[in-house]
PDB file of C-alpha atoms in Angstrom:
ATOM      1  CA  UNK A  22      -5.234-184.637 -76.706  1.00  0.00           C
ATOM      2  CA  UNK A  23      -1.826-186.138 -75.867  1.00  0.00           C
ATOM      3  CA  UNK A  24      -0.349-186.660 -72.431  1.00  0.00           C
ATOM      4  CA  UNK A  25       3.034-186.308 -70.745  1.00  0.00           C
ATOM      5  CA  UNK A  26       3.411-187.929 -67.316  1.00  0.00           C
ATOM      6  CA  UNK A  27       5.872-186.338 -64.900  1.00  0.00           C
ATOM      7  CA  UNK A  28       6.066-186.744 -61.118  1.00  0.00           C
ATOM      8  CA  UNK A  29       2.493-188.093 -60.878  1.00  0.00           C
ATOM      9  CA  UNK A  30       1.142-185.128 -62.865  1.00  0.00           C
ATOM     10  CA  UNK A  31      -0.433-185.234 -66.331  1.00  0.00           C
ATOM     11  CA  UNK A  32       0.473-182.482 -68.785  1.00  0.00           C
ATOM     12  CA  UNK A  33      -1.637-182.286 -71.947  1.00  0.00           C
ATOM     13  CA  UNK A  34      -0.251-181.107 -75.256  1.00  0.00           C
ATOM     14  CA  UNK A  35      -1.502-180.519 -78.795  1.00  0.00           C
ATOM     15  CA  UNK A  36       0.342-181.677 -81.917  1.00  0.00           C
ATOM     16  CA  UNK A  37       0.286-179.336 -84.893  1.00  0.00           C
ATOM     17  CA  UNK A  38       1.660-180.951 -88.055  1.00  0.00           C
ATOM     18  CA  UNK A  39       2.813-178.963 -91.080  1.00  0.00           C
ATOM     19  CA  UNK A  40       5.436-178.884 -93.823  1.00  0.00           C
ATOM     20  CA  UNK A  41       8.500-178.189 -91.675  1.00  0.00           C
ATOM     21  CA  UNK A  42      11.895-179.816 -91.146  1.00  0.00           C
ATOM     22  CA  UNK A  43      12.203-179.785 -87.365  1.00  0.00           C
ATOM     23  CA  UNK A  44      10.089-180.252 -84.261  1.00  0.00           C
ATOM     24  CA  UNK A  45       9.451-177.279 -81.971  1.00  0.00           C
ATOM     25  CA  UNK A  46       7.750-177.079 -78.577  1.00  0.00           C
ATOM     26  CA  UNK A  47       5.918-173.880 -77.631  1.00  0.00           C
ATOM     27  CA  UNK A  48       4.449-173.042 -74.230  1.00  0.00           C
ATOM     28  CA  UNK A  49       2.136-170.062 -73.912  1.00  0.00           C
ATOM     29  CA  UNK A  50      -0.605-169.228 -71.412  1.00  0.00           C
ATOM     30  CA  UNK A  51      -0.338-172.655 -69.848  1.00  0.00           C
ATOM     31  CA  UNK A  52      -0.818-174.451 -73.188  1.00  0.00           C
ATOM     32  CA  UNK A  53       1.739-176.851 -74.669  1.00  0.00           C
ATOM     33  CA  UNK A  54       1.892-177.019 -78.451  1.00  0.00           C
ATOM     34  CA  UNK A  55       4.182-179.371 -80.362  1.00  0.00           C
ATOM     35  CA  UNK A  56       4.815-178.303 -83.943  1.00  0.00           C
ATOM     36  CA  UNK A  57       6.043-181.332 -85.826  1.00  0.00           C
ATOM     37  CA  UNK A  58       6.940-182.231 -89.420  1.00  0.00           C
ATOM     38  CA  UNK A  59       4.011-183.622 -91.376  1.00  0.00           C
ATOM     39  CA  UNK A  60       5.483-187.124 -91.786  1.00  0.00           C
ATOM     40  CA  UNK A  61       7.068-187.531 -88.350  1.00  0.00           C
ATOM     41  CA  UNK A  62       5.637-190.565 -86.549  1.00  0.00           C
ATOM     42  CA  UNK A  63       3.770-190.159 -83.293  1.00  0.00           C
ATOM     43  CA  UNK A  64       6.326-192.395 -81.596  1.00  0.00           C
ATOM     44  CA  UNK A  65       9.146-189.979 -82.491  1.00  0.00           C
ATOM     45  CA  UNK A  66       7.087-186.976 -81.378  1.00  0.00           C
ATOM     46  CA  UNK A  67       6.297-188.661 -78.072  1.00  0.00           C
ATOM     47  CA  UNK A  68       9.983-189.482 -77.564  1.00  0.00           C
ATOM     48  CA  UNK A  69      11.019-185.873 -78.279  1.00  0.00           C
ATOM     49  CA  UNK A  70       8.468-184.516 -75.802  1.00  0.00           C
ATOM     50  CA  UNK A  71       9.608-186.979 -73.141  1.00  0.00           C
ATOM     51  CA  UNK A  72      13.257-186.002 -73.631  1.00  0.00           C
ATOM     52  CA  UNK A  73      12.299-182.335 -73.101  1.00  0.00           C
ATOM     53  CA  UNK A  74      10.100-183.096 -70.080  1.00  0.00           C
ATOM     54  CA  UNK A  75      12.344-181.295 -67.547  1.00  0.00           C
ATOM     55  CA  UNK A  76      12.390-178.127 -69.648  1.00  0.00           C
ATOM     56  CA  UNK A  77       8.633-178.310 -70.264  1.00  0.00           C
ATOM     57  CA  UNK A  78       7.740-178.708 -66.596  1.00  0.00           C
ATOM     58  CA  UNK A  79      10.101-175.925 -65.522  1.00  0.00           C
ATOM     59  CA  UNK A  80       8.688-173.590 -68.176  1.00  0.00           C
ATOM     60  CA  UNK A  81       5.148-174.381 -67.048  1.00  0.00           C
ATOM     61  CA  UNK A  82       6.109-173.776 -63.416  1.00  0.00           C
ATOM     62  CA  UNK A  83       7.622-170.385 -64.217  1.00  0.00           C
ATOM     63  CA  UNK A  84       4.567-169.282 -66.188  1.00  0.00           C
ATOM     64  CA  UNK A  85       2.275-170.410 -63.401  1.00  0.00           C
ATOM     65  CA  UNK A  86       4.265-168.601 -60.725  1.00  0.00           C
ATOM     66  CA  UNK A  87       4.092-165.356 -62.732  1.00  0.00           C
ATOM     67  CA  UNK A  88       0.313-165.629 -63.097  1.00  0.00           C
ATOM     68  CA  UNK A  89      -0.448-166.448 -59.471  1.00  0.00           C
ATOM     69  CA  UNK A  90      -0.660-162.910 -58.139  1.00  0.00           C
ATOM     70  CA  UNK A  91      -4.334-162.854 -57.128  1.00  0.00           C
ATOM     71  CA  UNK A  92      -4.004-164.458 -53.715  1.00  0.00           C
ATOM     72  CA  UNK A  93      -4.258-161.278 -51.699  1.00  0.00           C
ATOM     73  CA  UNK A  94      -6.822-158.654 -50.662  1.00  0.00           C
ATOM     74  CA  UNK A  95      -8.428-157.244 -53.805  1.00  0.00           C
ATOM     75  CA  UNK A  96      -7.451-160.222 -55.976  1.00  0.00           C
ATOM     76  CA  UNK A  97      -9.908-161.043 -58.733  1.00  0.00           C
ATOM     77  CA  UNK A  98     -11.388-164.426 -59.648  1.00  0.00           C
ATOM     78  CA  UNK A  99     -13.841-165.563 -62.303  1.00  0.00           C
ATOM     79  CA  UNK A 100     -17.003-167.582 -61.645  1.00  0.00           C
ATOM     80  CA  UNK A 101     -19.465-168.175 -64.502  1.00  0.00           C
ATOM     81  CA  UNK A 102     -17.793-165.401 -66.476  1.00  0.00           C
ATOM     82  CA  UNK A 103     -18.271-162.805 -63.738  1.00  0.00           C
ATOM     83  CA  UNK A 104     -15.404-161.155 -61.850  1.00  0.00           C
ATOM     84  CA  UNK A 105     -15.395-161.448 -58.069  1.00  0.00           C
ATOM     85  CA  UNK A 106     -13.080-159.420 -55.833  1.00  0.00           C
ATOM     86  CA  UNK A 107     -11.450-161.065 -52.823  1.00  0.00           C
ATOM     87  CA  UNK A 108     -12.171-159.510 -49.424  1.00  0.00           C
ATOM     88  CA  UNK A 109     -10.335-160.886 -46.382  1.00  0.00           C
ATOM     89  CA  UNK A 110     -12.101-160.475 -43.040  1.00  0.00           C
ATOM     90  CA  UNK A 111     -10.970-161.565 -39.549  1.00  0.00           C
ATOM     91  CA  UNK A 112     -13.493-163.330 -37.337  1.00  0.00           C
ATOM     92  CA  UNK A 113     -13.684-165.043 -33.967  1.00  0.00           C
ATOM     93  CA  UNK A 114     -14.199-168.623 -35.194  1.00  0.00           C
ATOM     94  CA  UNK A 115     -11.483-171.268 -35.305  1.00  0.00           C
ATOM     95  CA  UNK A 116     -12.109-172.395 -38.868  1.00  0.00           C
ATOM     96  CA  UNK A 117     -11.589-170.646 -42.196  1.00  0.00           C
ATOM     97  CA  UNK A 118     -14.778-169.780 -44.072  1.00  0.00           C
ATOM     98  CA  UNK A 119     -15.147-168.665 -47.683  1.00  0.00           C
ATOM     99  CA  UNK A 120     -18.214-167.648 -49.661  1.00  0.00           C
ATOM    100  CA  UNK A 121     -19.281-165.566 -52.651  1.00  0.00           C
ATOM    101  CA  UNK A 122     -22.079-163.047 -52.416  1.00  0.00           C
ATOM    102  CA  UNK A 123     -24.453-161.075 -54.623  1.00  0.00           C
ATOM    103  CA  UNK A 124     -22.137-158.059 -54.510  1.00  0.00           C
ATOM    104  CA  UNK A 125     -19.597-159.935 -56.653  1.00  0.00           C
ATOM    105  CA  UNK A 126     -17.253-160.458 -53.748  1.00  0.00           C
ATOM    106  CA  UNK A 127     -15.513-163.552 -52.467  1.00  0.00           C
ATOM    107  CA  UNK A 128     -15.344-163.094 -48.722  1.00  0.00           C
ATOM    108  CA  UNK A 129     -12.665-165.035 -46.884  1.00  0.00           C
ATOM    109  CA  UNK A 130     -13.047-165.166 -43.098  1.00  0.00           C
ATOM    110  CA  UNK A 131      -9.808-165.917 -41.246  1.00  0.00           C
ATOM    111  CA  UNK A 132      -9.524-166.681 -37.518  1.00  0.00           C
ATOM    112  CA  UNK A 133      -7.821-163.997 -35.462  1.00  0.00           C
ATOM    113  CA  UNK A 134      -4.108-164.733 -35.164  1.00  0.00           C
ATOM    114  CA  UNK A 135      -3.961-166.966 -38.273  1.00  0.00           C
ATOM    115  CA  UNK A 136      -1.799-165.702 -41.117  1.00  0.00           C
ATOM    116  CA  UNK A 137      -3.697-165.108 -44.373  1.00  0.00           C
ATOM    117  CA  UNK A 138      -0.697-165.968 -46.536  1.00  0.00           C
ATOM    118  CA  UNK A 139      -0.778-166.945 -50.196  1.00  0.00           C
ATOM    119  CA  UNK A 140      -0.846-170.681 -49.485  1.00  0.00           C
ATOM    120  CA  UNK A 141      -3.823-170.482 -47.116  1.00  0.00           C
ATOM    121  CA  UNK A 142      -5.708-168.194 -49.483  1.00  0.00           C
ATOM    122  CA  UNK A 143      -5.002-170.455 -52.468  1.00  0.00           C
ATOM    123  CA  UNK A 144      -6.323-173.522 -50.615  1.00  0.00           C
ATOM    124  CA  UNK A 145      -9.473-171.638 -49.606  1.00  0.00           C
ATOM    125  CA  UNK A 146     -10.105-170.454 -53.178  1.00  0.00           C
ATOM    126  CA  UNK A 147      -9.613-173.987 -54.493  1.00  0.00           C
ATOM    127  CA  UNK A 148     -12.111-175.279 -51.939  1.00  0.00           C
ATOM    128  CA  UNK A 149     -14.633-172.657 -53.061  1.00  0.00           C
ATOM    129  CA  UNK A 150     -14.130-173.592 -56.705  1.00  0.00           C
ATOM    130  CA  UNK A 151     -14.645-177.297 -55.954  1.00  0.00           C
ATOM    131  CA  UNK A 152     -17.815-176.572 -53.976  1.00  0.00           C
ATOM    132  CA  UNK A 153     -19.180-174.304 -56.703  1.00  0.00           C
ATOM    133  CA  UNK A 154     -18.290-176.835 -59.392  1.00  0.00           C
ATOM    134  CA  UNK A 155     -20.225-179.561 -57.574  1.00  0.00           C
ATOM    135  CA  UNK A 156     -23.300-177.300 -57.653  1.00  0.00           C
ATOM    136  CA  UNK A 157     -22.912-175.783 -61.134  1.00  0.00           C
ATOM    137  CA  UNK A 158     -21.639-178.613 -63.343  1.00  0.00           C
ATOM    138  CA  UNK A 159     -24.083-181.526 -62.710  1.00  0.00           C
ATOM    139  CA  UNK A 160     -27.190-179.781 -64.128  1.00  0.00           C
ATOM    140  CA  UNK A 161     -25.163-178.507 -67.098  1.00  0.00           C
ATOM    141  CA  UNK A 162     -23.833-182.008 -67.766  1.00  0.00           C
ATOM    142  CA  UNK A 163     -27.394-183.356 -67.740  1.00  0.00           C
ATOM    143  CA  UNK A 164     -28.347-180.594 -70.170  1.00  0.00           C
ATOM    144  CA  UNK A 165     -25.462-181.546 -72.486  1.00  0.00           C
ATOM    145  CA  UNK A 166     -26.591-185.187 -72.437  1.00  0.00           C
ATOM    146  CA  UNK A 167     -30.140-184.118 -73.327  1.00  0.00           C
ATOM    147  CA  UNK A 168     -28.909-181.925 -76.182  1.00  0.00           C
ATOM    148  CA  UNK A 169     -26.755-184.664 -77.714  1.00  0.00           C
ATOM    149  CA  UNK A 170     -28.691-187.750 -76.691  1.00  0.00           C
ATOM    150  CA  UNK A 171     -25.291-189.214 -75.769  1.00  0.00           C
ATOM    151  CA  UNK A 172     -24.868-190.706 -72.315  1.00  0.00           C
ATOM    152  CA  UNK A 173     -21.513-190.969 -70.558  1.00  0.00           C
ATOM    153  CA  UNK A 174     -20.743-194.291 -68.876  1.00  0.00           C
ATOM    154  CA  UNK A 175     -19.710-192.186 -65.880  1.00  0.00           C
ATOM    155  CA  UNK A 176     -18.343-188.722 -65.203  1.00  0.00           C
ATOM    156  CA  UNK A 177     -16.571-186.886 -62.410  1.00  0.00           C
ATOM    157  CA  UNK A 178     -15.293-183.470 -61.433  1.00  0.00           C
ATOM    158  CA  UNK A 179     -11.601-183.314 -60.588  1.00  0.00           C
ATOM    159  CA  UNK A 180      -8.491-181.172 -60.558  1.00  0.00           C
ATOM    160  CA  UNK A 181      -6.759-181.339 -63.934  1.00  0.00           C
ATOM    161  CA  UNK A 182      -3.493-179.636 -64.770  1.00  0.00           C
ATOM    162  CA  UNK A 183      -3.729-178.846 -68.482  1.00  0.00           C
ATOM    163  CA  UNK A 184      -7.120-179.847 -69.828  1.00  0.00           C
ATOM    164  CA  UNK A 185     -10.735-178.734 -69.370  1.00  0.00           C
ATOM    165  CA  UNK A 186     -12.092-182.191 -70.011  1.00  0.00           C
ATOM    166  CA  UNK A 187     -11.038-185.733 -70.840  1.00  0.00           C
ATOM    167  CA  UNK A 188     -13.018-188.608 -72.342  1.00  0.00           C
ATOM    168  CA  UNK A 189     -11.697-192.159 -72.186  1.00  0.00           C
ATOM    169  CA  UNK A 190     -12.516-194.867 -74.697  1.00  0.00           C
ATOM    170  CA  UNK A 191     -14.821-196.548 -72.191  1.00  0.00           C
ATOM    171  CA  UNK A 192     -17.048-193.480 -72.055  1.00  0.00           C
ATOM    172  CA  UNK A 193     -15.811-192.205 -68.695  1.00  0.00           C
ATOM    173  CA  UNK A 194     -15.460-188.412 -68.667  1.00  0.00           C
ATOM    174  CA  UNK A 195     -13.491-186.138 -66.331  1.00  0.00           C
ATOM    175  CA  UNK A 196     -14.227-182.411 -66.087  1.00  0.00           C
ATOM    176  CA  UNK A 197     -11.871-179.808 -64.629  1.00  0.00           C
ATOM    177  CA  UNK A 198     -13.534-177.953 -61.740  1.00  0.00           C
ATOM    178  CA  UNK A 199     -11.746-174.755 -62.867  1.00  0.00           C
ATOM    179  CA  UNK A 200     -14.110-174.714 -65.840  1.00  0.00           C
ATOM    180  CA  UNK A 201     -16.643-172.815 -63.713  1.00  0.00           C
ATOM    181  CA  UNK A 202     -14.594-169.673 -64.383  1.00  0.00           C
ATOM    182  CA  UNK A 203     -16.362-169.471 -67.747  1.00  0.00           C
ATOM    183  CA  UNK A 204     -19.937-168.714 -68.805  1.00  0.00           C
ATOM    184  CA  UNK A 205     -22.540-171.479 -68.955  1.00  0.00           C
ATOM    185  CA  UNK A 206     -22.436-171.410 -72.779  1.00  0.00           C
ATOM    186  CA  UNK A 207     -18.688-172.048 -72.809  1.00  0.00           C
ATOM    187  CA  UNK A 208     -19.014-174.782 -70.182  1.00  0.00           C
ATOM    188  CA  UNK A 209     -21.690-176.452 -72.310  1.00  0.00           C
ATOM    189  CA  UNK A 210     -19.302-176.418 -75.277  1.00  0.00           C
ATOM    190  CA  UNK A 211     -16.692-178.369 -73.286  1.00  0.00           C
ATOM    191  CA  UNK A 212     -19.269-180.871 -72.019  1.00  0.00           C
ATOM    192  CA  UNK A 213     -20.722-181.438 -75.507  1.00  0.00           C
ATOM    193  CA  UNK A 214     -17.175-181.676 -76.881  1.00  0.00           C
ATOM    194  CA  UNK A 215     -16.331-184.492 -74.482  1.00  0.00           C
ATOM    195  CA  UNK A 216     -19.627-186.320 -75.052  1.00  0.00           C
ATOM    196  CA  UNK A 217     -19.004-186.248 -78.816  1.00  0.00           C
ATOM    197  CA  UNK A 218     -15.721-188.053 -78.198  1.00  0.00           C
ATOM    198  CA  UNK A 219     -17.783-191.090 -77.203  1.00  0.00           C
ATOM    199  CA  UNK A 220     -18.873-191.243 -80.863  1.00  0.00           C
ATOM    200  CA  UNK A 221     -15.563-190.093 -82.390  1.00  0.00           C
ATOM    201  CA  UNK A 222     -12.444-190.648 -80.287  1.00  0.00           C
ATOM    202  CA  UNK A 223     -10.376-188.135 -82.250  1.00  0.00           C
ATOM    203  CA  UNK A 224     -10.524-184.605 -83.642  1.00  0.00           C
ATOM    204  CA  UNK A 225     -11.452-185.636 -87.151  1.00  0.00           C
ATOM    205  CA  UNK A 226     -13.729-183.729 -89.500  1.00  0.00           C
ATOM    206  CA  UNK A 227     -16.558-186.063 -88.504  1.00  0.00           C
ATOM    207  CA  UNK A 228     -16.001-185.203 -84.840  1.00  0.00           C
ATOM    208  CA  UNK A 229     -16.165-181.437 -85.413  1.00  0.00           C
ATOM    209  CA  UNK A 230     -19.202-181.852 -87.663  1.00  0.00           C
ATOM    210  CA  UNK A 231     -20.956-183.629 -84.803  1.00  0.00           C
ATOM    211  CA  UNK A 232     -20.023-180.891 -82.329  1.00  0.00           C
ATOM    212  CA  UNK A 233     -21.315-178.264 -84.762  1.00  0.00           C
ATOM    213  CA  UNK A 234     -24.550-180.204 -85.264  1.00  0.00           C
ATOM    214  CA  UNK A 235     -25.348-179.956 -81.566  1.00  0.00           C
ATOM    215  CA  UNK A 236     -23.755-176.548 -81.023  1.00  0.00           C
ATOM    216  CA  UNK A 237     -23.647-174.429 -84.226  1.00  0.00           C
ATOM    217  CA  UNK A 238     -21.817-171.564 -82.449  1.00  0.00           C
ATOM    218  CA  UNK A 239     -19.135-173.868 -80.990  1.00  0.00           C
ATOM    219  CA  UNK A 240     -16.290-171.924 -82.646  1.00  0.00           C
ATOM    220  CA  UNK A 241     -17.213-168.813 -80.664  1.00  0.00           C
ATOM    221  CA  UNK A 242     -17.226-170.761 -77.400  1.00  0.00           C
ATOM    222  CA  UNK A 243     -13.960-172.458 -78.314  1.00  0.00           C
ATOM    223  CA  UNK A 244     -12.433-169.035 -78.919  1.00  0.00           C
ATOM    224  CA  UNK A 245     -13.744-167.796 -75.556  1.00  0.00           C
ATOM    225  CA  UNK A 246     -12.190-170.772 -73.839  1.00  0.00           C
ATOM    226  CA  UNK A 247      -8.728-170.017 -75.209  1.00  0.00           C
ATOM    227  CA  UNK A 248      -8.885-166.235 -74.922  1.00  0.00           C
ATOM    228  CA  UNK A 249      -8.388-166.094 -71.145  1.00  0.00           C
TER     229      UNK A 249
END
């Protein structure tokens, strides 16, 4: 996974090499793909991406703004692969409260007189996702370590702009709290994927063989991850 830094934000992009004459940058569904000539050096690819950084960021912003239409009554959100419908309720407390219930609803309680605008709703949803991630991900990460027998030096849950997970060479792993939108099986794929990077810090054949060894159906989960 390659990185573009812009205004204190990290944007991740994939490089797809093939027999072609020119470099192209494609952005679709929040994913950045760089299609480069087979023999083009990484340094030249990196330079080309950096020179197009303003266009890339603007394109990402436009796509994101078009997709952010759920922050209102009846909006739908995914948690562990299940769809929850947003219900906004006024109440007589001074603080904002948000919770999910067994009826597949996310209930957002707003103080009387406070405007439930998109920004306030977005912040509340993000808080819910962080809280849920801190409950859901730790036991799954422990399960992934037991499956692989690979231990991370450390790991943390954080907000990440364009990646579900990131493993550094020192064995420190970061996991995107938005990952809880997916089923436990798909989450496990991402966690095992990142743990395998401790053994193979690339996407070589050996790396994918290791992922498949621990998770034979990984291709299905990988497909699920990129289908939403």
